[in-house]
Coordinates of C-alpha atoms and ligand atoms in Angstrom, one line a residue:
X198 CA 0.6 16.2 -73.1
X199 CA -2.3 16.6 -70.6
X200 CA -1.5 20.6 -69.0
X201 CA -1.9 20.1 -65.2
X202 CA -4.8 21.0 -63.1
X203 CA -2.5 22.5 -60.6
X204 CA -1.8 24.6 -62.9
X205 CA -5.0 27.1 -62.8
X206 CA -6.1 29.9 -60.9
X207 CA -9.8 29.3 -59.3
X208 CA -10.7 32.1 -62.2
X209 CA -8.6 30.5 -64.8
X210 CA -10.7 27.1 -63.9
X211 CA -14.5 29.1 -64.0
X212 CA -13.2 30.8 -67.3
X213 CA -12.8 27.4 -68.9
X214 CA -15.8 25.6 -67.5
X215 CA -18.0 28.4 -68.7
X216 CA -16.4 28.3 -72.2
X217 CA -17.0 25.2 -72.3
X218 CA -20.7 25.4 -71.6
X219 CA -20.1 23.7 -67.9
X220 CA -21.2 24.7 -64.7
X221 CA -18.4 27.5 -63.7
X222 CA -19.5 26.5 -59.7
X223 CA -17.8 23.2 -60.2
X224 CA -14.6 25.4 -60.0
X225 CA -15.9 25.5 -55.6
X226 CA -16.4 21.8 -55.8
X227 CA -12.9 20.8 -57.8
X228 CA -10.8 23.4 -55.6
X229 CA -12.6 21.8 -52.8
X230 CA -11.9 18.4 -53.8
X231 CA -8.2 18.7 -54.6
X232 CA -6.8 21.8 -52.3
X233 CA -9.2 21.9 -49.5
X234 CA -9.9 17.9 -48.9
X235 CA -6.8 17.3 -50.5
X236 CA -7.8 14.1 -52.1
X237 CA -5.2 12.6 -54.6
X238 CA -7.7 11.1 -57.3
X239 CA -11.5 12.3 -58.9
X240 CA -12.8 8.7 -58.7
X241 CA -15.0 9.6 -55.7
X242 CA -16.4 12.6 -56.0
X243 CA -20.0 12.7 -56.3
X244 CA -21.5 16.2 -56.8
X245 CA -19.8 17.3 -59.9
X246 CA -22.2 16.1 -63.2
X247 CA -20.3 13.1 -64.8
X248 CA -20.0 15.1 -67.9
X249 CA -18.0 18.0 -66.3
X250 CA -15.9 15.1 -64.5
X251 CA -14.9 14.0 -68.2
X252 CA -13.9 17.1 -69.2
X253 CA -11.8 17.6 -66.9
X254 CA -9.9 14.0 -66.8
X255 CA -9.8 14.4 -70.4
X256 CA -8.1 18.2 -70.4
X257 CA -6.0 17.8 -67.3
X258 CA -3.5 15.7 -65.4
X259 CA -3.7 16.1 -61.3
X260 CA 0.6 14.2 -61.6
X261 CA 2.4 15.7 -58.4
X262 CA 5.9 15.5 -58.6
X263 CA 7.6 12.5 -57.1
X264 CA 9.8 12.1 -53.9
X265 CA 12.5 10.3 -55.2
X266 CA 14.5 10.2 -52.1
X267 CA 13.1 11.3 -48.5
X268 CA 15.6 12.0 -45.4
X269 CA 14.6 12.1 -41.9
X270 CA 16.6 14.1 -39.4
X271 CA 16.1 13.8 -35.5
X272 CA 14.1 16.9 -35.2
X273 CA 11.8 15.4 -37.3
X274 CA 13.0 17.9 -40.2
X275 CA 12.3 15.8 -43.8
X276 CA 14.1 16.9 -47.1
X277 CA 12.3 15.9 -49.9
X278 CA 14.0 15.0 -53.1
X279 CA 11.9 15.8 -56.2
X280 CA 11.7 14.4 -59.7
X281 CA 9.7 16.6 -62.3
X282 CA 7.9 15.4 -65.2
X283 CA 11.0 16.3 -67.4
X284 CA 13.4 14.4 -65.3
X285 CA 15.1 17.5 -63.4
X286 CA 14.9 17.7 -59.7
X287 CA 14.3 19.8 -56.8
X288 CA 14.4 20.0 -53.1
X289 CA 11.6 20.9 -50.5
X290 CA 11.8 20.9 -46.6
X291 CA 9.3 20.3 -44.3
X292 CA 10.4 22.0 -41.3
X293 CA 8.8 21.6 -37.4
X294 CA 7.4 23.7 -35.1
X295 CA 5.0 22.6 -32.4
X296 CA 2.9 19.8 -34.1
X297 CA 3.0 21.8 -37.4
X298 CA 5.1 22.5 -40.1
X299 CA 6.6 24.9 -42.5
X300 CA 7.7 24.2 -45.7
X301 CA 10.7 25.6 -47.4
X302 CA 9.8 25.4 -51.6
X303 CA 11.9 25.3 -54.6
X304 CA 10.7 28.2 -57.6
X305 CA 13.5 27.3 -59.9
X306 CA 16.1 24.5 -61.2
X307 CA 19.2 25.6 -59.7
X308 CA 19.7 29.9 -59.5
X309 CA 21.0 32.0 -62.0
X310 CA 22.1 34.8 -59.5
X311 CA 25.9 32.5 -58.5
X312 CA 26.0 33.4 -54.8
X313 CA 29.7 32.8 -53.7
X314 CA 28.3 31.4 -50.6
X315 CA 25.3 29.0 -52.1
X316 CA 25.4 25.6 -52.6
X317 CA 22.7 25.8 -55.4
X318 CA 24.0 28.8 -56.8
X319 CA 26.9 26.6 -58.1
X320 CA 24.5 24.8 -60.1
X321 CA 23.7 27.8 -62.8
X322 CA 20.1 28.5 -63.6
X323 CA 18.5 25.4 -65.2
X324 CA 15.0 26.2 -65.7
X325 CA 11.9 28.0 -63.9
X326 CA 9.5 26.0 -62.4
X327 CA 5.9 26.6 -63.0
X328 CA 3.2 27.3 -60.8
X329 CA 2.0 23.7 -60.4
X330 CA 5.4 22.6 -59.8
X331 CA 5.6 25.0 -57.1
X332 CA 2.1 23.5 -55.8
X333 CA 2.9 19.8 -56.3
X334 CA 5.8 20.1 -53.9
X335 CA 3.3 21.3 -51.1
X336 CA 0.8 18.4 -52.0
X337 CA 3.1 16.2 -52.2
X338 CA 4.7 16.6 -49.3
X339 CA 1.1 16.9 -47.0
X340 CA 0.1 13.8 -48.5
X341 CA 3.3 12.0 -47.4
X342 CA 2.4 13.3 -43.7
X343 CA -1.0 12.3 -44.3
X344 CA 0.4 8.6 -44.9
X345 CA 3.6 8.6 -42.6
X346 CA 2.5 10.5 -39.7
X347 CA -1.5 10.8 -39.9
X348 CA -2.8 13.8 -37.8
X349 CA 0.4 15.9 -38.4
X350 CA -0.7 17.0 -41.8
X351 CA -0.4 20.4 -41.2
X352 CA 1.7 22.7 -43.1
X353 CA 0.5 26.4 -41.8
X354 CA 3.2 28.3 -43.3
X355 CA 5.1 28.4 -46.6
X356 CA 8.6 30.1 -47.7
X357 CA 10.0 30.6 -50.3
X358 CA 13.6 29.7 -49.1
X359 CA 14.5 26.6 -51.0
X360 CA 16.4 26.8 -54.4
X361 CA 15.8 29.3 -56.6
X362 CA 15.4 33.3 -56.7
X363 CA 11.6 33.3 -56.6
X364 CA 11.7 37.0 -58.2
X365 CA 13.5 36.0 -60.8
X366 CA 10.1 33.8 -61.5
X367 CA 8.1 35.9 -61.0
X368 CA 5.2 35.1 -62.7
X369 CA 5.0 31.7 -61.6
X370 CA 5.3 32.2 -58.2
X371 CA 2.8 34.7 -57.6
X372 CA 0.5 32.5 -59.5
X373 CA 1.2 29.7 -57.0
X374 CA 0.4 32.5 -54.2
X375 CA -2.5 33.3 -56.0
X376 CA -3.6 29.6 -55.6
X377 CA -2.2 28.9 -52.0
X378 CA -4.4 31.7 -50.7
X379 CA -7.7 31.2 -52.6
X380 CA -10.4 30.6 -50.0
X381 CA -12.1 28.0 -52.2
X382 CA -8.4 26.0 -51.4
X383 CA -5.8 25.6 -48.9
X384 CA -7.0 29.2 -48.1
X385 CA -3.6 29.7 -47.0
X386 CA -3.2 33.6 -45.9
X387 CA -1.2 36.4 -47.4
X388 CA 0.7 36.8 -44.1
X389 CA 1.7 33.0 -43.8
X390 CA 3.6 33.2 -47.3
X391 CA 7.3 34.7 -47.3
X392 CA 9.3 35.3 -50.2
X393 CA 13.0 35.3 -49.6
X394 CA 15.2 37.7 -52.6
X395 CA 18.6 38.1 -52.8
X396 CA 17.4 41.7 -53.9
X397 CA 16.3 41.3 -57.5
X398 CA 15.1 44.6 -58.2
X399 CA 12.6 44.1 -61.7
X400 CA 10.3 41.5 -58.4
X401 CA 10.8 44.2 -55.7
X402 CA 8.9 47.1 -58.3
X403 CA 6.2 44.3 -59.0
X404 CA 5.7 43.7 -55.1
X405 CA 2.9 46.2 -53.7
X406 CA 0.8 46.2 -57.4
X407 CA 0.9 42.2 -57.6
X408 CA 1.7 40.8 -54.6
X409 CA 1.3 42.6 -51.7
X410 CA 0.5 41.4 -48.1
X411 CA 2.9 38.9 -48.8
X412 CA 5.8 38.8 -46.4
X413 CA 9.6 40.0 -48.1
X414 CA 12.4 38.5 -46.6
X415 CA 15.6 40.0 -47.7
X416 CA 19.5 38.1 -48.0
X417 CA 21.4 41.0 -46.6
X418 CA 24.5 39.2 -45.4
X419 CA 26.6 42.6 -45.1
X420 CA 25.7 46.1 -44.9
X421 CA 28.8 47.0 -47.0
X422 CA 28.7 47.0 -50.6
X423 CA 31.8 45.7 -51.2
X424 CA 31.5 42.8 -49.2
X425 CA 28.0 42.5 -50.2
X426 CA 29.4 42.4 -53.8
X427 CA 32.0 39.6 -52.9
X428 CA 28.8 37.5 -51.7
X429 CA 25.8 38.4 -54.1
X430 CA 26.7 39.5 -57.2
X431 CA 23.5 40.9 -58.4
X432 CA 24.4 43.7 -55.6
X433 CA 27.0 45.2 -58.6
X434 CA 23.8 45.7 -61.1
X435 CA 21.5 45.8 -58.1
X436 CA 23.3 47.7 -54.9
X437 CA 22.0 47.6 -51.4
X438 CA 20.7 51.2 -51.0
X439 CA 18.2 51.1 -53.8
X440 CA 17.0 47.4 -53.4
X441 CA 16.6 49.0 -49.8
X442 CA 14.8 51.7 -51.2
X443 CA 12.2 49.6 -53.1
X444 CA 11.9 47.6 -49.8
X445 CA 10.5 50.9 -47.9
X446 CA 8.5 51.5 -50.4
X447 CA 6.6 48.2 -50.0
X448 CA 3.3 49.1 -47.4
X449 CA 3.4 46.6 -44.4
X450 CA 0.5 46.0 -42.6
X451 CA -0.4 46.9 -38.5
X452 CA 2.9 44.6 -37.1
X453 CA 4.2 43.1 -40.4
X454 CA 7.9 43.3 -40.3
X455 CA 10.4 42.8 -43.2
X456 CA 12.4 39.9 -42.6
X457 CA 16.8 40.8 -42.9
X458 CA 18.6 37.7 -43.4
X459 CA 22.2 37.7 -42.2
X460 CA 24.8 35.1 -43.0
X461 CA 27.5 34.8 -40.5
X462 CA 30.5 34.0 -41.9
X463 CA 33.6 33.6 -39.7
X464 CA 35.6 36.3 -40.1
X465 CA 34.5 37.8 -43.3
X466 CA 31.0 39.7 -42.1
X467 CA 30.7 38.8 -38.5
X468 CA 33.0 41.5 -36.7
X469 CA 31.7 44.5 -34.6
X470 CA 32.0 46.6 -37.1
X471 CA 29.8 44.9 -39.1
X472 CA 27.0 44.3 -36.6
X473 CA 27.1 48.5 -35.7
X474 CA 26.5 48.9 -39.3
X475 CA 23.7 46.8 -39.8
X476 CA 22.4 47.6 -36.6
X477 CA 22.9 51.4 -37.7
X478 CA 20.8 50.6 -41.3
X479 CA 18.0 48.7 -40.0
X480 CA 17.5 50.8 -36.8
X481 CA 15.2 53.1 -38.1
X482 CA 13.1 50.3 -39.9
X483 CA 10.5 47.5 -39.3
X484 CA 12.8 45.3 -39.6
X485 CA 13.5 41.4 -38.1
X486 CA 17.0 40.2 -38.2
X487 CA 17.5 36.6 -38.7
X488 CA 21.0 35.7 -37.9
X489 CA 21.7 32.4 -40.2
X490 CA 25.0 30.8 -39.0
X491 CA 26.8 30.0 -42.3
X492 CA 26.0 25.6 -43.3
X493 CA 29.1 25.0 -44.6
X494 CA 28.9 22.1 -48.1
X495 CA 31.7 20.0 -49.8
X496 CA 33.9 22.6 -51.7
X497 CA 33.4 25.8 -50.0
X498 CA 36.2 27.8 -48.6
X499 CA 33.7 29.7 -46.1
X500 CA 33.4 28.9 -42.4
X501 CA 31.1 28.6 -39.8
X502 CA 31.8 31.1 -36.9
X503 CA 31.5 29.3 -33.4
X504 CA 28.1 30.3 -32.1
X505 CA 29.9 32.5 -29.4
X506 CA 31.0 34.7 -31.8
X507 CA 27.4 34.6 -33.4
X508 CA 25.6 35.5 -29.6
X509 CA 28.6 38.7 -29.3
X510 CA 27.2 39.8 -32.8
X511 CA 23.4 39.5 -31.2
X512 CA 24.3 41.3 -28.7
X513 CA 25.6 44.2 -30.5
X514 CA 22.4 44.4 -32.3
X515 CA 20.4 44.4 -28.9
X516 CA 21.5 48.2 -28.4
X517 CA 19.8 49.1 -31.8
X518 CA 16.6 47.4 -30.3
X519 CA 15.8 45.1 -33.3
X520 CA 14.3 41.9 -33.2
X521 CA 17.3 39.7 -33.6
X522 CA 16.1 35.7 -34.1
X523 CA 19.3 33.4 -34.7
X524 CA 18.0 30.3 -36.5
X525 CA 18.8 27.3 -35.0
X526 CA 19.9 25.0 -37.8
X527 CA 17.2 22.0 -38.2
X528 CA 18.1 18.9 -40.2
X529 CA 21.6 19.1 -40.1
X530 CA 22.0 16.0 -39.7
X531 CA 20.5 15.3 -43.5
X532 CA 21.8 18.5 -45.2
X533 CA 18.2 20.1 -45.3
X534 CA 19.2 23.3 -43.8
X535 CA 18.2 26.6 -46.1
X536 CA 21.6 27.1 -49.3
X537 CA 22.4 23.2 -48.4
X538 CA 20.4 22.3 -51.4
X539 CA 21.5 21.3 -54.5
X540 CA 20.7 18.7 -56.9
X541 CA 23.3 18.4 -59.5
Ligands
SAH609 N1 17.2 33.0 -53.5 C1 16.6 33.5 -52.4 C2 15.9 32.4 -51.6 C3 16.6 31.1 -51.5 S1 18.1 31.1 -50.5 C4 17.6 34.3 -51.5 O1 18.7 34.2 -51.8 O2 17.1 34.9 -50.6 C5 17.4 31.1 -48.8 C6 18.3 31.6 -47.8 O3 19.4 30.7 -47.5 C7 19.0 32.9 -48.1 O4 18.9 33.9 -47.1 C8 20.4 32.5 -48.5 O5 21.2 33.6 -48.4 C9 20.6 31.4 -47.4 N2 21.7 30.6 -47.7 C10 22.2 30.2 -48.9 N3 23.3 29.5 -48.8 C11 23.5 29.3 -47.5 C12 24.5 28.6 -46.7 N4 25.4 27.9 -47.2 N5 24.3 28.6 -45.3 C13 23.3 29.3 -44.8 N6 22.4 30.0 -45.4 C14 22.5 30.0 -46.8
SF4_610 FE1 20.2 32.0 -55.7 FE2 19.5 32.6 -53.2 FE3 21.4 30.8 -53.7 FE4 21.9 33.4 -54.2 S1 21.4 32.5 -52.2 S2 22.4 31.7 -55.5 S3 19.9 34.0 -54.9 S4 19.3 30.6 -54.2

């Protein structure tokens, strides 16, 4: 089997060329070609020597993965369904915001870390994806803007949200950073990538060496261990204080904030108390809280707290002066909202 061209680095790609006595600067031109024009096949390009252009069709495959099912919501929210070359499937989400999108990508089959509250945590881990998995599920979905709403192809920010703990991948998925922010391609900056963790301590000690500049977003959910426990049950092996500790040790630039994710759950982590001690932890820290209203999915026994209760728990945060965002679920209507995705 062909290996996929999405699957190289811009120095992997001169490496090869040179060793195979090409000319390394058609790396510029073929990044150009397939990241920064974005064009699906070689059969035009002009200014790379026929002989280079061989190579290359011969060596690699440019197959994205394929949307096998595509749902529209109102807000103009679109879940992507999509089938690998093996047959197993993920989910993507192309989320709106002025004109422009965000997309929420997949870095494994299904999660090995069993979240209580996660839809694809029920799956089990099934398999990582690889870097051009992780790529083909951006360019696949811009080229489905390009064809079903032409001049909205803009996807400015990407997170790593979908399913998956992207630092138990690591390795692929800063490869796929690696790739996203090459200038010669989508030349997509450090700052615009977020990794979401569930606070998998072997990614957080490879952060400020191999990734940094990247934006952390950490699943908090409860600023009690035993309740953190309950709902990630990595926090037994990896427990809140020292995945905290790692965290500070990460350098943020000038006004970079780490991101704190907070489930609400109705009435398991969404009373006072609760808020005064998250408010207490993160008070001293540059720290944005996103308050995530719990999506409830067939089969769960957890609930959605009515968003009163949700604005009382802002509030109580507002006297610890952090940043306090409650995300507004988009694409309910078609199950795309972040944890709703799962592909058994
Ligand atoms: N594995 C990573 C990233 C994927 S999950 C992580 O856990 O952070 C992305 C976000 O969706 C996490 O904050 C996760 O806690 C949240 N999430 C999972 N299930 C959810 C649900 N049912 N309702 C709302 N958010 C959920
Ligand atoms: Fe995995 Fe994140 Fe879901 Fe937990 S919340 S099971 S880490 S995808």
């Amino acid at each position: 089997m062909k290996q996929s061209f999405f699957q190289l680095t811009f120095n992997d790609l001169q490496q090869l060329l040179e060793q195979n006595s090409l000319n390394a600067s058609a790396a510029n031109l073929l990044y150009n070609w397939y990241y920064k024009r974005k064009n699906k096949y070689s059969n035009s390009i002009t200014d790379i020597a026929k002989g280079t252009l061989s190579f290359i069709d011969e060596v690699f495959s440019f197959d994205l993965p394929e949307a096998v099912k595509i749902q529209q919501a109102e807000d103009k929210t679109v879940k992507f369904l999509f089938k690998l070359s093996d047959g197993s499937k993920v989910e993507s989400v192309l989320i709106p915001f002025n004109k422009k999108y965000s997309i929420c990508l997949s870095s494994q089959v299904g999660c090995a870390m069993k979240c209580s509250f996660c839809f694809t945590g029920t799956q089990g881990l099934k398999r990582n994806l690889s870097a051009s998995e992780i790529i083909g599920q951006f360019l696949s979905a811009w080229h489905w803007l390009r064809e079903n709403r032409p001049g909205e192809e803009r996807i400015l920010n990407i997170v790593f949200m979908g399913q998956g703990e992207p630092l138990h991948n690591f390795d692929e998925v800063k490869k796929a950073c690696e790739i996203f922010t090459s200038q010669y391609g989508t030349s997509i900056g450090h700052q615009k990538i977020t990794i979401s963790t569930s606070g998998y301590i072997p990614g957080l000690k490879r952060w400020k060496d191999e990734i940094p500049g990247v934006n952390l977003a950490l699943s908090l959910h409860s600023p009690f261990d035993e309740t953190r426990n309950e709902l990630i049950p990595i926090n037994r092996k990896y427990p809140l204080e020292e995945v905290l500790d790692y965290i500070d040790g990460i350098p943020l630039r000038n006004k970079q904030f780490v991101t704190y994710e907070y489930l609400i759950i109705k009435d398991l982590n969404d009373r006072q108390e609760d808020a005064l001690a998250l408010g207490q932890l993160l008070k001293d820290r540059r720290a944005l809280i996103n308050l995530i209203p719990f999506n409830e999915f067939p089969g769960t026994q957890y609930k959605r707290p009515d968003l009163e209760r949700v604005n009382q728990f802002k509030l109580l945060l507002e006297e610890y002066k952090i940043p306090t965002m409650v995300r507004t679920t988009k694409g309910d209507d078609v199950l795309a909202a972040c944890g709703q995705l799962n592909t058994k």
